[in-house]
PDB file of C-alpha atoms in Angstrom:
ATOM      1  CA  MET A  23      22.186 -36.599 -18.575  1.00 38.00           C
ATOM      2  CA  ARG A  24      21.826 -38.578 -15.351  1.00 40.00           C
ATOM      3  CA  PRO A  25      24.037 -37.741 -12.347  1.00 40.00           C
ATOM      4  CA  GLU A  26      26.732 -40.214 -11.386  1.00 43.00           C
ATOM      5  CA  SER A  27      25.909 -42.653  -8.652  1.00 45.00           C
ATOM      6  CA  GLY A  28      26.270 -41.047  -5.246  1.00 46.00           C
ATOM      7  CA  ALA A  29      26.469 -37.534  -6.662  1.00 43.00           C
ATOM      8  CA  THR A  30      24.588 -34.816  -4.841  1.00 47.00           C
ATOM      9  CA  VAL A  31      21.719 -33.396  -6.872  1.00 45.00           C
ATOM     10  CA  ALA A  32      21.063 -29.717  -6.217  1.00 44.00           C
ATOM     11  CA  PRO A  33      17.400 -28.899  -5.536  1.00 46.00           C
ATOM     12  CA  PRO A  34      15.557 -26.943  -8.204  1.00 43.00           C
ATOM     13  CA  ARG A  35      16.302 -23.256  -7.921  1.00 38.00           C
ATOM     14  CA  VAL A  36      13.334 -21.218  -6.778  1.00 44.00           C
ATOM     15  CA  ILE A  37      13.238 -17.924  -8.644  1.00 45.00           C
ATOM     16  CA  ARG A  38      11.124 -15.192  -7.118  1.00 61.00           C
ATOM     17  CA  VAL A  39       9.335 -12.738  -9.297  1.00 63.00           C
ATOM     18  CA  THR A  40      11.220  -9.492  -9.540  1.00 84.00           C
ATOM     19  CA  THR A  41       8.774  -6.908 -10.840  1.00 96.00           C
ATOM     20  CA  PHE A  42       5.565  -5.418  -9.518  1.00 97.00           C
ATOM     21  CA  ALA A  43       3.588  -6.698 -12.509  1.00 96.00           C
ATOM     22  CA  ALA A  44       4.803 -10.257 -11.971  1.00 95.00           C
ATOM     23  CA  GLU A  45       3.918 -10.088  -8.278  1.00 95.00           C
ATOM     24  CA  LEU A  46       0.421  -8.833  -9.031  1.00 96.00           C
ATOM     25  CA  THR A  47      -0.066 -11.538 -11.662  1.00 95.00           C
ATOM     26  CA  ARG A  48       0.916 -14.148  -9.073  1.00 93.00           C
ATOM     27  CA  LEU A  49      -1.731 -12.828  -6.673  1.00 94.00           C
ATOM     28  CA  LEU A  50      -4.387 -12.793  -9.386  1.00 95.00           C
ATOM     29  CA  ARG A  51      -3.715 -16.444 -10.157  1.00 94.00           C
ATOM     30  CA  ARG A  52      -3.642 -17.514  -6.514  1.00 91.00           C
ATOM     31  CA  ASP A  53      -6.518 -15.658  -4.845  1.00 91.00           C
ATOM     32  CA  ALA A  54      -8.013 -12.927  -7.030  1.00 95.00           C
ATOM     33  CA  GLY A  55     -11.119 -12.353  -4.947  1.00 95.00           C
ATOM     34  CA  ARG A  56      -9.580 -11.669  -1.564  1.00 94.00           C
ATOM     35  CA  PRO A  57      -9.288  -8.120  -0.148  1.00 96.00           C
ATOM     36  CA  LEU A  58      -6.002  -6.375  -0.837  1.00 98.00           C
ATOM     37  CA  ILE A  59      -6.690  -2.792   0.315  1.00 98.00           C
ATOM     38  CA  THR A  60      -9.355  -1.597   2.733  1.00 98.00           C
ATOM     39  CA  PHE A  61      -9.511   2.182   3.088  1.00 98.00           C
ATOM     40  CA  TYR A  62     -11.187   4.205   5.829  1.00 98.00           C
ATOM     41  CA  ASP A  63     -11.651   7.942   6.218  1.00 97.00           C
ATOM     42  CA  HIS A  64     -12.841   8.504   9.763  1.00 98.00           C
ATOM     43  CA  ASP A  65     -13.820  12.112   9.004  1.00 96.00           C
ATOM     44  CA  SER A  66     -16.083  11.374   6.044  1.00 94.00           C
ATOM     45  CA  GLY A  67     -17.151   7.874   7.074  1.00 95.00           C
ATOM     46  CA  GLU A  68     -15.946   6.404   3.779  1.00 96.00           C
ATOM     47  CA  ARG A  69     -14.973   2.738   3.609  1.00 97.00           C
ATOM     48  CA  THR A  70     -13.662   1.411   0.291  1.00 98.00           C
ATOM     49  CA  GLU A  71     -12.407  -2.110  -0.226  1.00 98.00           C
ATOM     50  CA  LEU A  72     -10.416  -3.305  -3.233  1.00 98.00           C
ATOM     51  CA  SER A  73     -10.026  -6.992  -3.933  1.00 98.00           C
ATOM     52  CA  VAL A  74      -6.949  -8.137  -5.830  1.00 97.00           C
ATOM     53  CA  THR A  75      -9.028  -8.155  -9.025  1.00 98.00           C
ATOM     54  CA  THR A  76     -10.499  -4.702  -8.447  1.00 98.00           C
ATOM     55  CA  TYR A  77      -7.108  -3.302  -7.580  1.00 98.00           C
ATOM     56  CA  ALA A  78      -5.584  -4.791 -10.740  1.00 98.00           C
ATOM     57  CA  ASN A  79      -8.401  -3.258 -12.788  1.00 98.00           C
ATOM     58  CA  TRP A  80      -7.729   0.178 -11.333  1.00 98.00           C
ATOM     59  CA  VAL A  81      -3.994  -0.214 -11.947  1.00 98.00           C
ATOM     60  CA  ALA A  82      -4.631  -1.100 -15.592  1.00 98.00           C
ATOM     61  CA  LYS A  83      -6.887   1.898 -16.113  1.00 98.00           C
ATOM     62  CA  ALA A  84      -4.476   4.264 -14.345  1.00 98.00           C
ATOM     63  CA  ALA A  85      -1.530   2.932 -16.367  1.00 98.00           C
ATOM     64  CA  GLY A  86      -3.473   3.431 -19.582  1.00 98.00           C
ATOM     65  CA  LEU A  87      -4.296   6.975 -18.535  1.00 98.00           C
ATOM     66  CA  LEU A  88      -0.669   7.852 -17.793  1.00 98.00           C
ATOM     67  CA  VAL A  89       0.492   6.460 -21.128  1.00 98.00           C
ATOM     68  CA  GLU A  90      -2.310   7.708 -23.371  1.00 97.00           C
ATOM     69  CA  GLU A  91      -2.815  11.153 -21.881  1.00 97.00           C
ATOM     70  CA  GLY A  92       0.649  11.806 -20.444  1.00 96.00           C
ATOM     71  CA  ASP A  93       2.787  10.147 -23.124  1.00 97.00           C
ATOM     72  CA  LEU A  94       4.793   8.542 -20.334  1.00 98.00           C
ATOM     73  CA  GLU A  95       7.282   5.787 -21.096  1.00 97.00           C
ATOM     74  CA  ARG A  96       9.521   3.353 -19.264  1.00 98.00           C
ATOM     75  CA  GLY A  97      12.297   5.144 -17.374  1.00 97.00           C
ATOM     76  CA  MET A  98      10.474   8.455 -17.001  1.00 98.00           C
ATOM     77  CA  ARG A  99       9.852   9.950 -13.567  1.00 98.00           C
ATOM     78  CA  ILE A 100       6.567  10.652 -11.817  1.00 98.00           C
ATOM     79  CA  ARG A 101       5.701  12.326  -8.545  1.00 98.00           C
ATOM     80  CA  LEU A 102       2.784  11.023  -6.496  1.00 98.00           C
ATOM     81  CA  ASP A 103       1.770  14.126  -4.558  1.00 97.00           C
ATOM     82  CA  LEU A 104      -1.177  12.421  -2.886  1.00 98.00           C
ATOM     83  CA  PRO A 105      -2.244  12.250   0.749  1.00 97.00           C
ATOM     84  CA  LEU A 106      -2.990   8.949   2.430  1.00 97.00           C
ATOM     85  CA  HIS A 107      -5.630   7.368   0.176  1.00 98.00           C
ATOM     86  CA  TRP A 108      -6.364   4.108  -1.666  1.00 98.00           C
ATOM     87  CA  LEU A 109      -5.462   5.797  -4.965  1.00 98.00           C
ATOM     88  CA  GLY A 110      -1.860   6.036  -3.758  1.00 98.00           C
ATOM     89  CA  PRO A 111      -1.206   2.286  -4.143  1.00 98.00           C
ATOM     90  CA  VAL A 112      -3.155   2.341  -7.414  1.00 98.00           C
ATOM     91  CA  PHE A 113      -0.821   4.898  -8.970  1.00 98.00           C
ATOM     92  CA  LEU A 114       2.223   3.191  -7.476  1.00 98.00           C
ATOM     93  CA  GLY A 115       1.167   0.048  -9.284  1.00 98.00           C
ATOM     94  CA  ALA A 116       0.408   1.929 -12.489  1.00 98.00           C
ATOM     95  CA  ALA A 117       3.817   3.616 -12.440  1.00 98.00           C
ATOM     96  CA  TRP A 118       5.711   0.354 -11.888  1.00 98.00           C
ATOM     97  CA  THR A 119       3.647  -1.482 -14.505  1.00 98.00           C
ATOM     98  CA  ILE A 120       4.820   1.041 -17.085  1.00 98.00           C
ATOM     99  CA  GLY A 121       8.357   1.157 -15.694  1.00 98.00           C
ATOM    100  CA  LEU A 122       8.192   4.689 -14.322  1.00 98.00           C
ATOM    101  CA  VAL A 123      10.339   5.883 -11.436  1.00 98.00           C
ATOM    102  CA  VAL A 124       8.432   7.232  -8.441  1.00 97.00           C
ATOM    103  CA  ALA A 125      10.478  10.335  -7.684  1.00 96.00           C
ATOM    104  CA  SER A 126      10.369  13.563  -5.717  1.00 92.00           C
ATOM    105  CA  ASP A 127      12.128  15.909  -8.141  1.00 91.00           C
ATOM    106  CA  GLU A 128      12.999  16.395 -11.818  1.00 93.00           C
ATOM    107  CA  VAL A 129       9.764  14.649 -12.770  1.00 97.00           C
ATOM    108  CA  ASP A 130       8.001  14.181 -16.086  1.00 98.00           C
ATOM    109  CA  ALA A 131       4.477  14.073 -14.621  1.00 98.00           C
ATOM    110  CA  VAL A 132       2.626  14.462 -11.350  1.00 98.00           C
ATOM    111  CA  VAL A 133      -0.440  12.942  -9.718  1.00 98.00           C
ATOM    112  CA  CYS A 134      -1.961  15.190  -7.067  1.00 98.00           C
ATOM    113  CA  GLY A 135      -4.998  15.614  -4.857  1.00 98.00           C
ATOM    114  CA  PRO A 136      -7.266  18.628  -4.373  1.00 97.00           C
ATOM    115  CA  GLU A 137      -5.133  20.232  -1.672  1.00 97.00           C
ATOM    116  CA  THR A 138      -2.009  20.503  -3.831  1.00 97.00           C
ATOM    117  CA  LEU A 139      -3.735  20.973  -7.189  1.00 98.00           C
ATOM    118  CA  PRO A 140      -3.289  24.788  -7.005  1.00 96.00           C
ATOM    119  CA  ASP A 141       0.467  24.247  -6.663  1.00 95.00           C
ATOM    120  CA  TRP A 142       0.610  22.254  -9.908  1.00 97.00           C
ATOM    121  CA  ALA A 143      -2.101  23.841 -12.064  1.00 97.00           C
ATOM    122  CA  ASP A 144       0.184  26.588 -13.360  1.00 94.00           C
ATOM    123  CA  ARG A 145       2.594  23.944 -14.685  1.00 95.00           C
ATOM    124  CA  ALA A 146      -0.046  21.908 -16.490  1.00 96.00           C
ATOM    125  CA  GLN A 147       0.778  23.422 -19.889  1.00 92.00           C
ATOM    126  CA  ASN A 148       4.289  21.948 -19.766  1.00 94.00           C
ATOM    127  CA  LEU A 149       3.909  19.030 -17.356  1.00 96.00           C
ATOM    128  CA  PRO A 150       1.192  16.353 -17.370  1.00 98.00           C
ATOM    129  CA  VAL A 151      -0.833  16.917 -14.199  1.00 98.00           C
ATOM    130  CA  PHE A 152      -3.322  14.235 -13.148  1.00 98.00           C
ATOM    131  CA  ALA A 153      -5.631  15.402 -10.360  1.00 98.00           C
ATOM    132  CA  CYS A 154      -7.651  13.099  -8.093  1.00 98.00           C
ATOM    133  CA  SER A 155     -10.697  14.492  -6.313  1.00 98.00           C
ATOM    134  CA  LEU A 156     -10.317  11.838  -3.562  1.00 97.00           C
ATOM    135  CA  ARG A 157     -14.107  11.677  -3.382  1.00 95.00           C
ATOM    136  CA  PRO A 158     -15.694   8.259  -2.745  1.00 93.00           C
ATOM    137  CA  LEU A 159     -15.503   5.785  -5.643  1.00 92.00           C
ATOM    138  CA  GLY A 160     -12.859   7.891  -7.359  1.00 94.00           C
ATOM    139  CA  VAL A 161     -15.386  10.197  -9.013  1.00 96.00           C
ATOM    140  CA  ARG A 162     -14.668  13.516 -10.720  1.00 97.00           C
ATOM    141  CA  PHE A 163     -14.151  16.901  -9.064  1.00 97.00           C
ATOM    142  CA  ALA A 164     -17.383  18.711  -8.226  1.00 96.00           C
ATOM    143  CA  ASP A 165     -16.111  21.774 -10.117  1.00 95.00           C
ATOM    144  CA  PRO A 166     -14.107  21.812 -13.371  1.00 96.00           C
ATOM    145  CA  VAL A 167     -10.346  21.481 -12.930  1.00 97.00           C
ATOM    146  CA  PRO A 168      -8.025  24.201 -14.319  1.00 97.00           C
ATOM    147  CA  ASP A 169      -7.207  24.178 -18.023  1.00 96.00           C
ATOM    148  CA  GLY A 170      -4.652  21.550 -18.975  1.00 96.00           C
ATOM    149  CA  VAL A 171      -5.190  19.445 -15.858  1.00 98.00           C
ATOM    150  CA  HIS A 172      -6.453  15.885 -16.284  1.00 98.00           C
ATOM    151  CA  ASP A 173      -9.369  15.033 -13.980  1.00 98.00           C
ATOM    152  CA  VAL A 174      -8.659  11.400 -13.123  1.00 98.00           C
ATOM    153  CA  GLY A 175     -12.275  10.839 -12.083  1.00 97.00           C
ATOM    154  CA  VAL A 176     -13.378  11.693 -15.623  1.00 97.00           C
ATOM    155  CA  GLU A 177     -10.636  10.311 -17.842  1.00 97.00           C
ATOM    156  CA  VAL A 178      -9.727   7.067 -16.095  1.00 97.00           C
ATOM    157  CA  TRP A 179     -13.051   5.461 -17.018  1.00 96.00           C
ATOM    158  CA  ASN A 180     -12.241   5.751 -20.719  1.00 94.00           C
ATOM    159  CA  GLN A 181      -9.283   3.416 -20.308  1.00 97.00           C
ATOM    160  CA  PRO A 182      -9.500  -0.359 -20.912  1.00 95.00           C
ATOM    161  CA  ASP A 183      -9.656  -2.852 -18.065  1.00 94.00           C
ATOM    162  CA  ALA A 184      -6.409  -4.490 -19.135  1.00 94.00           C
ATOM    163  CA  PHE A 185      -3.036  -2.921 -19.867  1.00 96.00           C
ATOM    164  CA  THR A 186       0.067  -4.395 -21.464  1.00 95.00           C
ATOM    165  CA  PRO A 187       3.106  -2.105 -21.746  1.00 95.00           C
ATOM    166  CA  TRP A 188       4.789  -2.097 -25.148  1.00 93.00           C
ATOM    167  CA  ASP A 189       8.184  -1.946 -23.393  1.00 95.00           C
ATOM    168  CA  PRO A 190       7.786  -3.894 -20.119  1.00 96.00           C
ATOM    169  CA  PRO A 191      10.153  -3.062 -17.250  1.00 97.00           C
ATOM    170  CA  SER A 192      12.552  -5.591 -15.798  1.00 96.00           C
ATOM    171  CA  GLY A 193      13.665  -6.141 -12.239  1.00 97.00           C
ATOM    172  CA  ASP A 194      16.616  -3.864 -12.897  1.00 97.00           C
ATOM    173  CA  ASP A 195      14.434  -0.847 -13.663  1.00 97.00           C
ATOM    174  CA  LEU A 196      14.550   1.863 -11.014  1.00 98.00           C
ATOM    175  CA  ALA A 197      11.310   1.889  -9.003  1.00 98.00           C
ATOM    176  CA  VAL A 198      11.840   4.660  -6.448  1.00 97.00           C
ATOM    177  CA  ASP A 199      14.236   7.583  -6.334  1.00 96.00           C
ATOM    178  CA  GLY A 200      13.509  10.132  -3.656  1.00 89.00           C
ATOM    179  CA  ASP A 201      13.620  11.031   0.027  1.00 85.00           C
ATOM    180  CA  GLY A 202      16.817   9.027   0.500  1.00 86.00           C
ATOM    181  CA  LEU A 203      15.458   5.859  -1.101  1.00 91.00           C
ATOM    182  CA  ARG A 204      16.788   4.594  -4.443  1.00 95.00           C
ATOM    183  CA  VAL A 205      15.814   1.022  -5.331  1.00 96.00           C
ATOM    184  CA  THR A 206      15.072  -1.098  -8.373  1.00 97.00           C
ATOM    185  CA  GLN A 207      11.891  -3.126  -8.800  1.00 97.00           C
ATOM    186  CA  ARG A 208      13.836  -6.286  -7.937  1.00 97.00           C
ATOM    187  CA  GLU A 209      15.273  -4.749  -4.771  1.00 96.00           C
ATOM    188  CA  LEU A 210      11.864  -3.421  -3.782  1.00 96.00           C
ATOM    189  CA  MET A 211      10.099  -6.760  -4.250  1.00 95.00           C
ATOM    190  CA  GLU A 212      12.887  -8.765  -2.591  1.00 94.00           C
ATOM    191  CA  ALA A 213      12.851  -6.487   0.453  1.00 93.00           C
ATOM    192  CA  ALA A 214       9.070  -6.750   0.635  1.00 94.00           C
ATOM    193  CA  ALA A 215       9.206 -10.537   0.429  1.00 92.00           C
ATOM    194  CA  ALA A 216      11.808 -10.652   3.214  1.00 91.00           C
ATOM    195  CA  GLY A 217       9.481  -8.627   5.409  1.00 86.00           C
ATOM    196  CA  SER A 218       9.957  -6.412   8.411  1.00 85.00           C
ATOM    197  CA  VAL A 219       6.494  -5.243   9.453  1.00 83.00           C
ATOM    198  CA  LEU A 220       4.238  -8.120   8.358  1.00 90.00           C
ATOM    199  CA  THR A 221       4.222 -11.919   8.396  1.00 89.00           C
ATOM    200  CA  ASP A 222       2.849 -14.014   5.541  1.00 90.00           C
ATOM    201  CA  GLY A 223      -0.885 -13.580   5.105  1.00 92.00           C
ATOM    202  CA  GLY A 224      -1.073 -10.827   7.723  1.00 95.00           C
ATOM    203  CA  ARG A 225      -3.422  -7.873   7.661  1.00 97.00           C
ATOM    204  CA  LEU A 226      -1.570  -4.594   8.225  1.00 97.00           C
ATOM    205  CA  PHE A 227      -3.313  -1.651   9.912  1.00 98.00           C
ATOM    206  CA  SER A 228      -1.614   1.589   8.894  1.00 97.00           C
ATOM    207  CA  VAL A 229      -1.965   5.356   9.085  1.00 97.00           C
ATOM    208  CA  THR A 230       1.191   5.889   7.002  1.00 96.00           C
ATOM    209  CA  ASN A 231       0.942   7.234   3.455  1.00 97.00           C
ATOM    210  CA  PRO A 232       1.992   4.413   1.086  1.00 96.00           C
ATOM    211  CA  ALA A 233       2.509   6.886  -1.779  1.00 94.00           C
ATOM    212  CA  SER A 234       5.476   8.470   0.003  1.00 90.00           C
ATOM    213  CA  PRO A 235       8.852   6.676  -0.182  1.00 85.00           C
ATOM    214  CA  PRO A 236       9.092   6.116   3.591  1.00 84.00           C
ATOM    215  CA  GLY A 237       5.655   4.483   3.579  1.00 93.00           C
ATOM    216  CA  ILE A 238       5.887   2.353   0.433  1.00 95.00           C
ATOM    217  CA  VAL A 239       6.725  -0.733   2.509  1.00 94.00           C
ATOM    218  CA  THR A 240       3.224  -0.610   4.037  1.00 96.00           C
ATOM    219  CA  PHE A 241       1.883  -1.535   0.612  1.00 97.00           C
ATOM    220  CA  THR A 242       4.652  -3.647  -0.902  1.00 96.00           C
ATOM    221  CA  GLU A 243       4.898  -6.053   2.027  1.00 95.00           C
ATOM    222  CA  PRO A 244       1.196  -7.011   2.009  1.00 95.00           C
ATOM    223  CA  LEU A 245       1.497  -7.394  -1.764  1.00 95.00           C
ATOM    224  CA  ALA A 246       4.551  -9.656  -1.648  1.00 93.00           C
ATOM    225  CA  ARG A 247       3.640 -11.652   1.459  1.00 93.00           C
ATOM    226  CA  GLY A 248       0.085 -12.566   0.526  1.00 92.00           C
ATOM    227  CA  GLY A 249      -1.393 -10.146   3.043  1.00 95.00           C
ATOM    228  CA  SER A 250      -3.601  -7.099   2.913  1.00 97.00           C
ATOM    229  CA  LEU A 251      -3.614  -3.463   3.988  1.00 98.00           C
ATOM    230  CA  VAL A 252      -6.102  -1.567   6.139  1.00 98.00           C
ATOM    231  CA  LEU A 253      -5.402   2.085   5.443  1.00 98.00           C
ATOM    232  CA  VAL A 254      -6.941   4.750   7.699  1.00 98.00           C
ATOM    233  CA  ARG A 255      -7.037   8.465   6.945  1.00 97.00           C
ATOM    234  CA  HIS A 256      -7.969  11.076   9.571  1.00 97.00           C
ATOM    235  CA  LEU A 257      -7.738   8.459  12.290  1.00 97.00           C
ATOM    236  CA  ASP A 258     -10.094   9.009  15.196  1.00 97.00           C
ATOM    237  CA  PRO A 259      -8.139   7.735  18.228  1.00 97.00           C
ATOM    238  CA  GLU A 260     -11.365   6.668  19.897  1.00 97.00           C
ATOM    239  CA  ARG A 261     -12.161   4.409  16.935  1.00 97.00           C
ATOM    240  CA  LEU A 262      -8.687   2.949  16.492  1.00 97.00           C
ATOM    241  CA  GLU A 263      -9.233  -0.293  18.400  1.00 97.00           C
ATOM    242  CA  SER A 264     -12.762  -0.888  17.096  1.00 97.00           C
ATOM    243  CA  THR A 265     -11.643  -0.429  13.491  1.00 97.00           C
ATOM    244  CA  TYR A 266      -8.595  -2.642  14.066  1.00 97.00           C
ATOM    245  CA  ASP A 267     -10.754  -5.400  15.524  1.00 98.00           C
ATOM    246  CA  ALA A 268     -13.562  -5.066  12.959  1.00 97.00           C
ATOM    247  CA  GLU A 269     -11.065  -5.507  10.114  1.00 97.00           C
ATOM    248  CA  ARG A 270      -9.333  -8.435  11.851  1.00 96.00           C
ATOM    249  CA  ALA A 271      -5.965  -6.708  11.501  1.00 97.00           C
ATOM    250  CA  THR A 272      -2.921  -8.585  12.737  1.00 96.00           C
ATOM    251  CA  HIS A 273      -0.139  -5.966  12.625  1.00 96.00           C
ATOM    252  CA  ARG A 274       0.243  -2.200  12.987  1.00 94.00           C
ATOM    253  CA  ALA A 275       2.451   0.299  11.157  1.00 88.00           C
TER     254      ALA A 275
END
């Protein structure tokens, strides 16, 4: 039906995506080959770069691992007990793709690194424990992990390169619940799109752990604002400026 003569026609409503999976799909369609996460470890000399496509592939494999080996489902709670590392954003994405809540207590599963593996190994018979060696390229632990623990560097490679949840989360699903932060996927993505530490297309240099609730914004803002993240572990102060300049970073966190 046509509007009456002289009537004001409202502009089309622009609806932003409201879940992590939708945001990642948008990036894949727009610029799949660009860098999304660049990780440095100044102690080991490691430099790992994940394009949007490579990141999405890792997220799919990690999500498959959590579902197939941990029997995790939408609405369940997972703790990411990882230090600053590129696998932190990977497991954030995997959790939100499934519809899991990233939480600090009363959890149904945990992802940990080598330093905290001893703290979780005794619970592996009753709680799915996924351990990351944090070695370059995400490879397995050099020594066998304790009984009942899933070595991510072994088992993740058995998962397919694409993952579709049988019960996809909506924007109203809780995304984070811990350390004073309780937000849905919609609230998380809307806050990231609004921005506070990064402008559109910016490249964020950070030494903050994105797997911890206070640091999640360092990953979600680059994701939502078409930017990228330069993540540095064991920062050498004498190499701060050279690394910042070499990676053409535009903002710091």
